[in-house]
PDB file of C-alpha atoms and ligand atoms in Angstrom:
ATOM      1  CA  UNK O  11     -14.322   0.533 -19.246  1.00  0.00           C
ATOM      2  CA  UNK O  12     -13.433   0.079 -22.959  1.00  0.00           C
ATOM      3  CA  UNK O  13     -10.557  -2.139 -23.867  1.00  0.00           C
ATOM      4  CA  UNK O  14      -7.792  -1.033 -26.299  1.00  0.00           C
ATOM      5  CA  UNK O  15      -5.559  -3.897 -26.952  1.00  0.00           C
ATOM      6  CA  UNK O  16      -2.367  -2.723 -28.855  1.00  0.00           C
ATOM      7  CA  UNK O  17      -1.300  -6.391 -29.271  1.00  0.00           C
ATOM      8  CA  UNK O  18      -0.683  -8.881 -32.102  1.00  0.00           C
ATOM      9  CA  UNK O  19      -1.926 -11.737 -30.105  1.00  0.00           C
ATOM     10  CA  UNK O  20      -4.946 -10.522 -27.773  1.00  0.00           C
ATOM     11  CA  UNK O  21      -7.468 -13.520 -27.597  1.00  0.00           C
ATOM     12  CA  UNK O  22     -10.379 -11.646 -29.166  1.00  0.00           C
ATOM     13  CA  UNK O  23      -8.944  -8.698 -31.071  1.00  0.00           C
ATOM     14  CA  UNK O  24      -5.257  -9.333 -31.478  1.00  0.00           C
ATOM     15  CA  UNK O  25      -3.780  -7.501 -34.316  1.00  0.00           C
ATOM     16  CA  UNK O  26      -6.679  -5.308 -35.180  1.00  0.00           C
ATOM     17  CA  UNK O  27      -5.263  -2.198 -33.449  1.00  0.00           C
ATOM     18  CA  UNK O  28      -1.536  -2.701 -33.460  1.00  0.00           C
ATOM     19  CA  UNK O  29      -1.048   0.482 -35.524  1.00  0.00           C
ATOM     20  CA  UNK O  30      -1.375   3.503 -33.168  1.00  0.00           C
ATOM     21  CA  UNK O  31      -3.771   5.289 -35.440  1.00  0.00           C
ATOM     22  CA  UNK O  32      -6.022   2.310 -35.633  1.00  0.00           C
ATOM     23  CA  UNK O  33      -5.962   1.990 -31.684  1.00  0.00           C
ATOM     24  CA  UNK O  34      -6.449   5.760 -31.221  1.00  0.00           C
ATOM     25  CA  UNK O  35      -9.493   5.756 -33.441  1.00  0.00           C
ATOM     26  CA  UNK O  36     -10.854   2.727 -31.707  1.00  0.00           C
ATOM     27  CA  UNK O  37     -10.374   4.424 -28.273  1.00  0.00           C
ATOM     28  CA  UNK O  38     -12.107   7.445 -29.506  1.00  0.00           C
ATOM     29  CA  UNK O  39     -14.992   5.479 -30.602  1.00  0.00           C
ATOM     30  CA  UNK O  40     -15.371   3.632 -27.482  1.00  0.00           C
ATOM     31  CA  UNK O  41     -15.573   7.066 -25.677  1.00  0.00           C
ATOM     32  CA  UNK O  42     -18.136   8.288 -28.202  1.00  0.00           C
ATOM     33  CA  UNK O  43     -20.067   4.902 -27.244  1.00  0.00           C
ATOM     34  CA  UNK O  44     -20.022   5.939 -23.863  1.00  0.00           C
ATOM     35  CA  UNK O  45     -16.774   4.578 -22.132  1.00  0.00           C
ATOM     36  CA  UNK O  46     -15.633   6.518 -19.114  1.00  0.00           C
ATOM     37  CA  UNK O  47     -12.319   4.833 -18.814  1.00  0.00           C
ATOM     38  CA  UNK O  48     -10.072   3.252 -21.713  1.00  0.00           C
ATOM     39  CA  UNK O  49      -7.723   0.451 -20.613  1.00  0.00           C
ATOM     40  CA  UNK O  50      -4.746   0.370 -22.976  1.00  0.00           C
ATOM     41  CA  UNK O  51      -2.704  -2.698 -22.991  1.00  0.00           C
ATOM     42  CA  UNK O  52       0.464  -3.954 -24.931  1.00  0.00           C
ATOM     43  CA  UNK O  53       0.770  -7.314 -23.598  1.00  0.00           C
ATOM     44  CA  UNK O  54      -1.748 -10.234 -24.038  1.00  0.00           C
ATOM     45  CA  UNK O  55      -2.597 -12.056 -20.621  1.00  0.00           C
ATOM     46  CA  UNK O  56      -4.556 -14.925 -22.627  1.00  0.00           C
ATOM     47  CA  UNK O  57      -3.658 -18.312 -21.546  1.00  0.00           C
ATOM     48  CA  UNK O  58      -0.064 -19.131 -22.659  1.00  0.00           C
ATOM     49  CA  UNK O  59       0.630 -15.893 -23.938  1.00  0.00           C
ATOM     50  CA  UNK O  60       4.310 -15.172 -24.482  1.00  0.00           C
ATOM     51  CA  UNK O  61       5.811 -12.341 -22.380  1.00  0.00           C
ATOM     52  CA  UNK O  62       6.678  -9.135 -23.971  1.00  0.00           C
ATOM     53  CA  UNK O  63       9.755  -6.847 -23.057  1.00  0.00           C
ATOM     54  CA  UNK O  64       9.135  -3.536 -21.268  1.00  0.00           C
ATOM     55  CA  UNK O  65      10.804  -1.609 -24.509  1.00  0.00           C
ATOM     56  CA  UNK O  66       8.254  -3.320 -26.836  1.00  0.00           C
ATOM     57  CA  UNK O  67       5.165  -2.798 -24.519  1.00  0.00           C
ATOM     58  CA  UNK O  68       6.102   0.926 -24.145  1.00  0.00           C
ATOM     59  CA  UNK O  69       6.513   1.204 -27.950  1.00  0.00           C
ATOM     60  CA  UNK O  70       3.155  -0.186 -28.489  1.00  0.00           C
ATOM     61  CA  UNK O  71       1.153   1.582 -25.710  1.00  0.00           C
ATOM     62  CA  UNK O  72       2.746   5.267 -25.011  1.00  0.00           C
ATOM     63  CA  UNK O  73       1.963   6.623 -28.583  1.00  0.00           C
ATOM     64  CA  UNK O  74      -1.644   5.408 -28.093  1.00  0.00           C
ATOM     65  CA  UNK O  75      -1.926   6.845 -24.678  1.00  0.00           C
ATOM     66  CA  UNK O  76      -0.393  10.113 -25.907  1.00  0.00           C
ATOM     67  CA  UNK O  77      -3.028  10.202 -28.750  1.00  0.00           C
ATOM     68  CA  UNK O  78      -5.890   9.429 -26.380  1.00  0.00           C
ATOM     69  CA  UNK O  79      -4.877  11.869 -23.557  1.00  0.00           C
ATOM     70  CA  UNK O  80      -4.803  14.591 -26.485  1.00  0.00           C
ATOM     71  CA  UNK O  81      -8.302  13.714 -28.019  1.00  0.00           C
ATOM     72  CA  UNK O  82     -10.790  11.932 -25.537  1.00  0.00           C
ATOM     73  CA  UNK O  83     -12.538  13.158 -22.535  1.00  0.00           C
ATOM     74  CA  UNK O  84     -12.215  10.275 -20.187  1.00  0.00           C
ATOM     75  CA  UNK O  85      -9.798   8.654 -17.858  1.00  0.00           C
ATOM     76  CA  UNK O  86      -6.883   6.509 -19.397  1.00  0.00           C
ATOM     77  CA  UNK O  87      -5.900   3.463 -17.737  1.00  0.00           C
ATOM     78  CA  UNK O  88      -2.691   1.445 -18.549  1.00  0.00           C
ATOM     79  CA  UNK O  89      -2.929  -2.327 -18.398  1.00  0.00           C
ATOM     80  CA  UNK O  90       0.413  -3.451 -17.433  1.00  0.00           C
ATOM     81  CA  UNK O  91       2.513  -5.276 -14.755  1.00  0.00           C
ATOM     82  CA  UNK O  92       5.818  -3.570 -15.324  1.00  0.00           C
ATOM     83  CA  UNK O  93       6.799  -0.440 -13.314  1.00  0.00           C
ATOM     84  CA  UNK O  94       8.798   0.668 -16.131  1.00  0.00           C
ATOM     85  CA  UNK O  95       5.820   0.837 -18.516  1.00  0.00           C
ATOM     86  CA  UNK O  96       3.434   2.169 -15.997  1.00  0.00           C
ATOM     87  CA  UNK O  97       5.904   5.136 -15.185  1.00  0.00           C
ATOM     88  CA  UNK O  98       6.090   6.042 -19.074  1.00  0.00           C
ATOM     89  CA  UNK O  99       2.313   5.730 -19.345  1.00  0.00           C
ATOM     90  CA  UNK O 100       1.609   7.966 -16.067  1.00  0.00           C
ATOM     91  CA  UNK O 101       4.151  10.601 -17.448  1.00  0.00           C
ATOM     92  CA  UNK O 102       2.089  10.460 -20.835  1.00  0.00           C
ATOM     93  CA  UNK O 103      -1.152  11.181 -19.041  1.00  0.00           C
ATOM     94  CA  UNK O 104      -2.717   7.964 -17.934  1.00  0.00           C
ATOM     95  CA  UNK O 105      -4.411   8.339 -14.553  1.00  0.00           C
ATOM     96  CA  UNK O 106      -4.740   4.530 -13.715  1.00  0.00           C
ATOM     97  CA  UNK O 107      -2.835   1.596 -13.574  1.00  0.00           C
ATOM     98  CA  UNK O 108      -4.607  -1.806 -14.254  1.00  0.00           C
ATOM     99  CA  UNK O 109      -2.125  -4.485 -12.778  1.00  0.00           C
ATOM    100  CA  UNK O 110      -3.197  -8.012 -13.309  1.00  0.00           C
ATOM    101  CA  UNK O 111      -0.421  -9.069 -11.052  1.00  0.00           C
ATOM    102  CA  UNK O 112      -1.624  -6.858  -8.225  1.00  0.00           C
ATOM    103  CA  UNK O 113       1.847  -5.516  -7.625  1.00  0.00           C
ATOM    104  CA  UNK O 114       3.526  -8.819  -7.415  1.00  0.00           C
ATOM    105  CA  UNK O 115       5.531  -8.555 -10.612  1.00  0.00           C
ATOM    106  CA  UNK O 116       6.864  -5.231  -9.739  1.00  0.00           C
ATOM    107  CA  UNK O 117       6.619  -4.179  -6.088  1.00  0.00           C
ATOM    108  CA  UNK O 118       7.746  -0.589  -6.924  1.00  0.00           C
ATOM    109  CA  UNK O 119       4.637  -0.227  -8.914  1.00  0.00           C
ATOM    110  CA  UNK O 120       2.802   0.945  -5.690  1.00  0.00           C
ATOM    111  CA  UNK O 121       5.003   3.909  -4.942  1.00  0.00           C
ATOM    112  CA  UNK O 122       4.905   4.944  -8.526  1.00  0.00           C
ATOM    113  CA  UNK O 123       1.280   5.176  -8.465  1.00  0.00           C
ATOM    114  CA  UNK O 124       1.128   6.676  -5.055  1.00  0.00           C
ATOM    115  CA  UNK O 125       3.421   9.393  -6.378  1.00  0.00           C
ATOM    116  CA  UNK O 126       1.394  10.003  -9.437  1.00  0.00           C
ATOM    117  CA  UNK O 127      -1.813  10.121  -7.334  1.00  0.00           C
ATOM    118  CA  UNK O 128      -3.255   7.485  -9.898  1.00  0.00           C
ATOM    119  CA  UNK O 129      -6.044   4.923  -9.278  1.00  0.00           C
ATOM    120  CA  UNK O 130      -4.742   1.246  -9.160  1.00  0.00           C
ATOM    121  CA  UNK O 131      -6.713  -1.766 -10.076  1.00  0.00           C
ATOM    122  CA  UNK O 132      -5.607  -4.911  -8.250  1.00  0.00           C
ATOM    123  CA  UNK O 133      -6.559  -8.339  -9.924  1.00  0.00           C
ATOM    124  CA  UNK O 134      -6.556 -11.878  -8.531  1.00  0.00           C
ATOM    125  CA  UNK O 135      -4.747 -14.292 -10.669  1.00  0.00           C
ATOM    126  CA  UNK O 136      -3.059 -17.738  -9.754  1.00  0.00           C
ATOM    127  CA  UNK O 137       0.418 -18.140 -11.351  1.00  0.00           C
ATOM    128  CA  UNK O 138       1.025 -16.633 -14.554  1.00  0.00           C
ATOM    129  CA  UNK O 139      -0.748 -16.219 -17.897  1.00  0.00           C
ATOM    130  CA  UNK O 140       1.480 -19.093 -19.195  1.00  0.00           C
ATOM    131  CA  UNK O 141       0.348 -21.560 -16.506  1.00  0.00           C
ATOM    132  CA  UNK O 142      -2.880 -20.150 -14.908  1.00  0.00           C
ATOM    133  CA  UNK O 143      -5.211 -22.482 -16.585  1.00  0.00           C
ATOM    134  CA  UNK O 144      -3.262 -25.592 -15.639  1.00  0.00           C
ATOM    135  CA  UNK O 145      -5.755 -27.278 -13.373  1.00  0.00           C
ATOM    136  CA  UNK O 146      -6.631 -24.328 -10.937  1.00  0.00           C
ATOM    137  CA  UNK O 147      -7.889 -25.443  -7.528  1.00  0.00           C
ATOM    138  CA  UNK O 148      -9.432 -23.801  -4.556  1.00  0.00           C
ATOM    139  CA  UNK O 149     -11.121 -24.980  -1.306  1.00  0.00           C
ATOM    140  CA  UNK O 150     -13.445 -21.998  -1.681  1.00  0.00           C
ATOM    141  CA  UNK O 151     -12.565 -19.601  -4.654  1.00  0.00           C
ATOM    142  CA  UNK O 152     -14.646 -16.697  -3.353  1.00  0.00           C
ATOM    143  CA  UNK O 153     -12.964 -16.795   0.138  1.00  0.00           C
ATOM    144  CA  UNK O 154      -9.600 -17.326  -1.130  1.00  0.00           C
ATOM    145  CA  UNK O 155      -9.843 -14.403  -3.846  1.00  0.00           C
ATOM    146  CA  UNK O 156     -11.307 -12.224  -1.139  1.00  0.00           C
ATOM    147  CA  UNK O 157      -8.443 -12.911   1.015  1.00  0.00           C
ATOM    148  CA  UNK O 158      -6.046 -12.261  -1.591  1.00  0.00           C
ATOM    149  CA  UNK O 159      -7.522  -8.865  -2.443  1.00  0.00           C
ATOM    150  CA  UNK O 160      -7.757  -7.913   0.993  1.00  0.00           C
ATOM    151  CA  UNK O 161      -3.812  -8.543   1.580  1.00  0.00           C
ATOM    152  CA  UNK O 162      -3.013  -6.951  -1.704  1.00  0.00           C
ATOM    153  CA  UNK O 163      -5.225  -3.744  -0.804  1.00  0.00           C
ATOM    154  CA  UNK O 164      -3.248  -3.662   2.582  1.00  0.00           C
ATOM    155  CA  UNK O 165       0.077  -3.854   0.963  1.00  0.00           C
ATOM    156  CA  UNK O 166      -0.720  -1.010  -1.684  1.00  0.00           C
ATOM    157  CA  UNK O 167      -1.982   1.243   1.132  1.00  0.00           C
ATOM    158  CA  UNK O 168       1.176   0.389   3.306  1.00  0.00           C
ATOM    159  CA  UNK O 169       3.147   1.469   0.300  1.00  0.00           C
ATOM    160  CA  UNK O 170       1.355   4.829   0.145  1.00  0.00           C
ATOM    161  CA  UNK O 171      -1.565   4.300  -2.424  1.00  0.00           C
ATOM    162  CA  UNK O 172      -4.585   5.994  -1.048  1.00  0.00           C
ATOM    163  CA  UNK O 173      -7.240   3.699  -0.146  1.00  0.00           C
ATOM    164  CA  UNK O 174      -9.966   5.711  -1.977  1.00  0.00           C
ATOM    165  CA  UNK O 175      -7.928   5.118  -5.298  1.00  0.00           C
ATOM    166  CA  UNK O 176      -7.873   1.256  -5.350  1.00  0.00           C
ATOM    167  CA  UNK O 177     -10.181  -0.875  -7.438  1.00  0.00           C
ATOM    168  CA  UNK O 178     -10.469  -4.557  -6.896  1.00  0.00           C
ATOM    169  CA  UNK O 179     -10.965  -7.279  -9.397  1.00  0.00           C
ATOM    170  CA  UNK O 180     -11.635 -11.133  -8.907  1.00  0.00           C
ATOM    171  CA  UNK O 181      -9.835 -11.788 -12.302  1.00  0.00           C
ATOM    172  CA  UNK O 182     -12.509 -13.826 -14.169  1.00  0.00           C
ATOM    173  CA  UNK O 183     -10.737 -16.439 -16.223  1.00  0.00           C
ATOM    174  CA  UNK O 184      -7.228 -15.995 -14.635  1.00  0.00           C
ATOM    175  CA  UNK O 185      -6.648 -19.345 -13.030  1.00  0.00           C
ATOM    176  CA  UNK O 186     -10.288 -20.301 -12.812  1.00  0.00           C
ATOM    177  CA  UNK O 187     -12.639 -23.040 -14.321  1.00  0.00           C
ATOM    178  CA  UNK O 188     -16.074 -22.259 -15.501  1.00  0.00           C
ATOM    179  CA  UNK O 189     -17.459 -22.927 -12.105  1.00  0.00           C
ATOM    180  CA  UNK O 190     -14.991 -20.733 -10.392  1.00  0.00           C
ATOM    181  CA  UNK O 191     -15.972 -17.955 -12.540  1.00  0.00           C
ATOM    182  CA  UNK O 192     -19.598 -18.512 -12.028  1.00  0.00           C
ATOM    183  CA  UNK O 193     -19.237 -18.847  -8.181  1.00  0.00           C
ATOM    184  CA  UNK O 194     -17.342 -15.423  -8.200  1.00  0.00           C
ATOM    185  CA  UNK O 195     -20.055 -13.738 -10.180  1.00  0.00           C
ATOM    186  CA  UNK O 196     -22.718 -15.235  -7.947  1.00  0.00           C
ATOM    187  CA  UNK O 197     -21.082 -14.468  -4.777  1.00  0.00           C
ATOM    188  CA  UNK O 198     -19.603 -10.887  -5.824  1.00  0.00           C
ATOM    189  CA  UNK O 199     -21.270  -9.129  -2.805  1.00  0.00           C
ATOM    190  CA  UNK O 200     -18.789 -10.959  -0.561  1.00  0.00           C
ATOM    191  CA  UNK O 201     -15.874  -9.101  -2.445  1.00  0.00           C
ATOM    192  CA  UNK O 202     -18.005  -5.769  -2.418  1.00  0.00           C
ATOM    193  CA  UNK O 203     -17.874  -6.084   1.435  1.00  0.00           C
ATOM    194  CA  UNK O 204     -14.224  -5.069   1.183  1.00  0.00           C
ATOM    195  CA  UNK O 205     -15.531  -1.514   0.604  1.00  0.00           C
ATOM    196  CA  UNK O 206     -13.675  -0.760  -2.574  1.00  0.00           C
ATOM    197  CA  UNK O 207     -15.170  -0.539  -6.172  1.00  0.00           C
ATOM    198  CA  UNK O 208     -15.293  -3.934  -7.709  1.00  0.00           C
ATOM    199  CA  UNK O 209     -14.366  -4.329 -11.395  1.00  0.00           C
ATOM    200  CA  UNK O 210     -15.279  -7.309 -13.556  1.00  0.00           C
ATOM    201  CA  UNK O 211     -13.767  -8.376 -16.798  1.00  0.00           C
ATOM    202  CA  UNK O 212     -16.000 -10.977 -18.454  1.00  0.00           C
ATOM    203  CA  UNK O 213     -15.927  -9.661 -21.834  1.00  0.00           C
ATOM    204  CA  UNK O 214     -15.950 -12.614 -24.644  1.00  0.00           C
ATOM    205  CA  UNK O 215     -14.002 -14.836 -22.194  1.00  0.00           C
ATOM    206  CA  UNK O 216     -13.755 -18.587 -22.472  1.00  0.00           C
ATOM    207  CA  UNK O 217     -16.427 -19.340 -19.752  1.00  0.00           C
ATOM    208  CA  UNK O 218     -19.084 -17.640 -21.970  1.00  0.00           C
ATOM    209  CA  UNK O 219     -17.846 -19.746 -24.919  1.00  0.00           C
ATOM    210  CA  UNK O 220     -17.949 -23.026 -22.931  1.00  0.00           C
ATOM    211  CA  UNK O 221     -21.652 -22.259 -21.562  1.00  0.00           C
ATOM    212  CA  UNK O 222     -22.961 -20.957 -24.859  1.00  0.00           C
ATOM    213  CA  UNK O 223     -20.968 -22.783 -27.387  1.00  0.00           C
ATOM    214  CA  UNK O 224     -20.141 -19.669 -29.259  1.00  0.00           C
ATOM    215  CA  UNK O 225     -16.811 -18.599 -30.828  1.00  0.00           C
ATOM    216  CA  UNK O 226     -15.014 -15.517 -29.422  1.00  0.00           C
ATOM    217  CA  UNK O 227     -16.656 -13.193 -31.968  1.00  0.00           C
ATOM    218  CA  UNK O 228     -20.184 -14.264 -31.157  1.00  0.00           C
ATOM    219  CA  UNK O 229     -20.134 -14.020 -27.261  1.00  0.00           C
ATOM    220  CA  UNK O 230     -21.846 -10.326 -26.809  1.00  0.00           C
ATOM    221  CA  UNK O 231     -25.072 -11.634 -25.495  1.00  0.00           C
ATOM    222  CA  UNK O 232     -23.442 -13.923 -22.854  1.00  0.00           C
ATOM    223  CA  UNK O 233     -20.989 -10.886 -21.885  1.00  0.00           C
ATOM    224  CA  UNK O 234     -24.191  -8.782 -21.485  1.00  0.00           C
ATOM    225  CA  UNK O 235     -25.793 -11.298 -19.199  1.00  0.00           C
ATOM    226  CA  UNK O 236     -22.631 -11.751 -17.129  1.00  0.00           C
ATOM    227  CA  UNK O 237     -22.232  -7.750 -16.688  1.00  0.00           C
ATOM    228  CA  UNK O 238     -25.883  -7.387 -15.712  1.00  0.00           C
ATOM    229  CA  UNK O 239     -25.531 -10.107 -13.005  1.00  0.00           C
ATOM    230  CA  UNK O 240     -22.427  -8.607 -11.761  1.00  0.00           C
ATOM    231  CA  UNK O 241     -24.020  -5.190 -11.581  1.00  0.00           C
ATOM    232  CA  UNK O 242     -26.741  -6.510  -9.556  1.00  0.00           C
ATOM    233  CA  UNK O 243     -24.383  -8.014  -7.147  1.00  0.00           C
ATOM    234  CA  UNK O 244     -22.372  -4.579  -6.778  1.00  0.00           C
ATOM    235  CA  UNK O 245     -19.926  -4.327  -9.361  1.00  0.00           C
ATOM    236  CA  UNK O 246     -19.258  -0.953 -10.682  1.00  0.00           C
ATOM    237  CA  UNK O 247     -16.649  -1.130 -13.432  1.00  0.00           C
ATOM    238  CA  UNK O 248     -17.273  -3.253 -16.454  1.00  0.00           C
ATOM    239  CA  UNK O 249     -14.355  -4.042 -18.524  1.00  0.00           C
ATOM    240  CA  UNK O 250     -15.522  -4.619 -22.091  1.00  0.00           C
ATOM    241  CA  UNK O 251     -14.804  -4.745 -25.658  1.00  0.00           C
ATOM    242  CA  UNK O 252     -18.264  -3.875 -26.703  1.00  0.00           C
ATOM    243  CA  UNK O 253     -19.280  -0.493 -24.972  1.00  0.00           C
ATOM    244  CA  UNK O 254     -22.518   0.518 -26.606  1.00  0.00           C
ATOM    245  CA  UNK O 255     -24.586  -2.664 -25.948  1.00  0.00           C
ATOM    246  CA  UNK O 256     -23.021  -2.858 -22.551  1.00  0.00           C
ATOM    247  CA  UNK O 257     -24.112   0.681 -21.664  1.00  0.00           C
ATOM    248  CA  UNK O 258     -27.655  -0.244 -22.824  1.00  0.00           C
ATOM    249  CA  UNK O 259     -27.995  -3.380 -20.901  1.00  0.00           C
ATOM    250  CA  UNK O 260     -26.709  -1.670 -17.657  1.00  0.00           C
ATOM    251  CA  UNK O 261     -29.194   1.244 -18.098  1.00  0.00           C
ATOM    252  CA  UNK O 262     -32.025  -1.235 -18.292  1.00  0.00           C
ATOM    253  CA  UNK O 263     -30.466  -3.031 -15.229  1.00  0.00           C
ATOM    254  CA  UNK O 264     -30.131   0.184 -13.346  1.00  0.00           C
ATOM    255  CA  UNK O 265     -33.568   1.346 -14.044  1.00  0.00           C
ATOM    256  CA  UNK O 266     -35.145  -1.630 -12.740  1.00  0.00           C
ATOM    257  CA  UNK O 267     -32.761  -1.457  -9.505  1.00  0.00           C
ATOM    258  CA  UNK O 268     -33.900   2.235  -8.919  1.00  0.00           C
ATOM    259  CA  UNK O 269     -37.653   2.062  -9.735  1.00  0.00           C
ATOM    260  CA  UNK O 270     -40.147   2.472  -6.996  1.00  0.00           C
ATOM    261  CA  UNK O 271     -42.351  -0.427  -6.434  1.00  0.00           C
TER     262      UNK O 271
HETATM  263  N1  LIG P 329      -8.927  -9.260 -18.494  1.00  0.00           N
HETATM  264  C1  LIG P 329      -8.109  -9.146 -19.524  1.00  0.00           C
HETATM  265  C2  LIG P 329      -6.957  -8.414 -19.582  1.00  0.00           C
HETATM  266  N2  LIG P 329      -6.782  -7.361 -18.516  1.00  0.00           N
HETATM  267  N3  LIG P 329      -7.543  -6.583 -16.396  1.00  0.00           N
HETATM  268  C3  LIG P 329      -8.376  -6.649 -15.365  1.00  0.00           C
HETATM  269  N4  LIG P 329      -8.388  -6.081 -14.448  1.00  0.00           N
HETATM  270  N5  LIG P 329      -9.472  -7.528 -15.477  1.00  0.00           N
HETATM  271  C4  LIG P 329      -9.619  -8.375 -16.363  1.00  0.00           C
HETATM  272  O1  LIG P 329     -10.662  -9.285 -16.290  1.00  0.00           O
HETATM  273  C5  LIG P 329      -8.838  -8.304 -17.470  1.00  0.00           C
HETATM  274  C6  LIG P 329      -7.799  -7.527 -17.399  1.00  0.00           C
HETATM  275  C7  LIG P 329      -8.182 -10.203 -20.672  1.00  0.00           C
HETATM  276  O2  LIG P 329      -8.750  -9.475 -21.653  1.00  0.00           O
HETATM  277  P1  LIG P 329      -8.214  -8.879 -23.211  1.00  0.00           P
HETATM  278  O3  LIG P 329      -7.461  -7.636 -22.719  1.00  0.00           O
HETATM  279  O4  LIG P 329      -9.311  -8.668 -24.057  1.00  0.00           O
HETATM  280  O5  LIG P 329      -7.357  -9.996 -23.669  1.00  0.00           O
HETATM  281  P2  LIG P 329      -5.748 -10.106 -23.752  1.00  0.00           P
HETATM  282  O6  LIG P 329      -5.237 -10.335 -22.265  1.00  0.00           O
HETATM  283  O7  LIG P 329      -5.488 -11.441 -24.511  1.00  0.00           O
HETATM  284  O8  LIG P 329      -5.022  -9.031 -24.340  1.00  0.00           O
END
């Protein structure tokens, strides 16, 4: 999954693709690089980010989704927690909703997604982007994230979303310390046990910066390592900014996994 951020303030590429033409060209490039899904977002979720209105978020993402639907061969996901934005994105041709609040911000998102027959990604987060990094605590982060995702999965299914359309995501960096993120990657098989595809979004995130001492523009090697380790532990969707190198890394990891002794 390639990231298309149509925002002025995303943590790694804010402001770069705010103009629709630039965002569409970027999405087309990511698909040419091998992305099968593009995740289009109009509101940053970086720690402390300011909320955006549904009108402004739609104004950012809808023209980009329309342009990508018309010009790329791949699934289009909308990264939003707002039902009004998701509704317009689905009408414009998106076929997946990526909701970092896992339907808690807009419970009506479930029916909307169900009616459209769209895929739905449910992600774990503590609090809101404004507050999530204020001293997050867990007794056991992996069991707590697992329990949360299990409950959200049941909620979505009870509201009509087909179980086979649901993807689960531990929410790397969303209300987690470096150690929490590492535990979630290390024990990813426990989340895979829930029986749904697991997506991970480690790309360029703060924990990689803390481990390597690298600035946000220089975290590709750390990002590749985290995705290969997540792949080995059963992740199947990798949300990244740098698609071509990620595909190379995963090809090598897959070849090792598939080789005969
Ligand atoms: N991470 C970000 C945004 N959306 N969605 C899911 N499901 N999982 C993630 O890990 C995830 C996500 C943060 O990355 P980015 O979009 O680059 O930054 P920003 O939120 O600042 O726009």
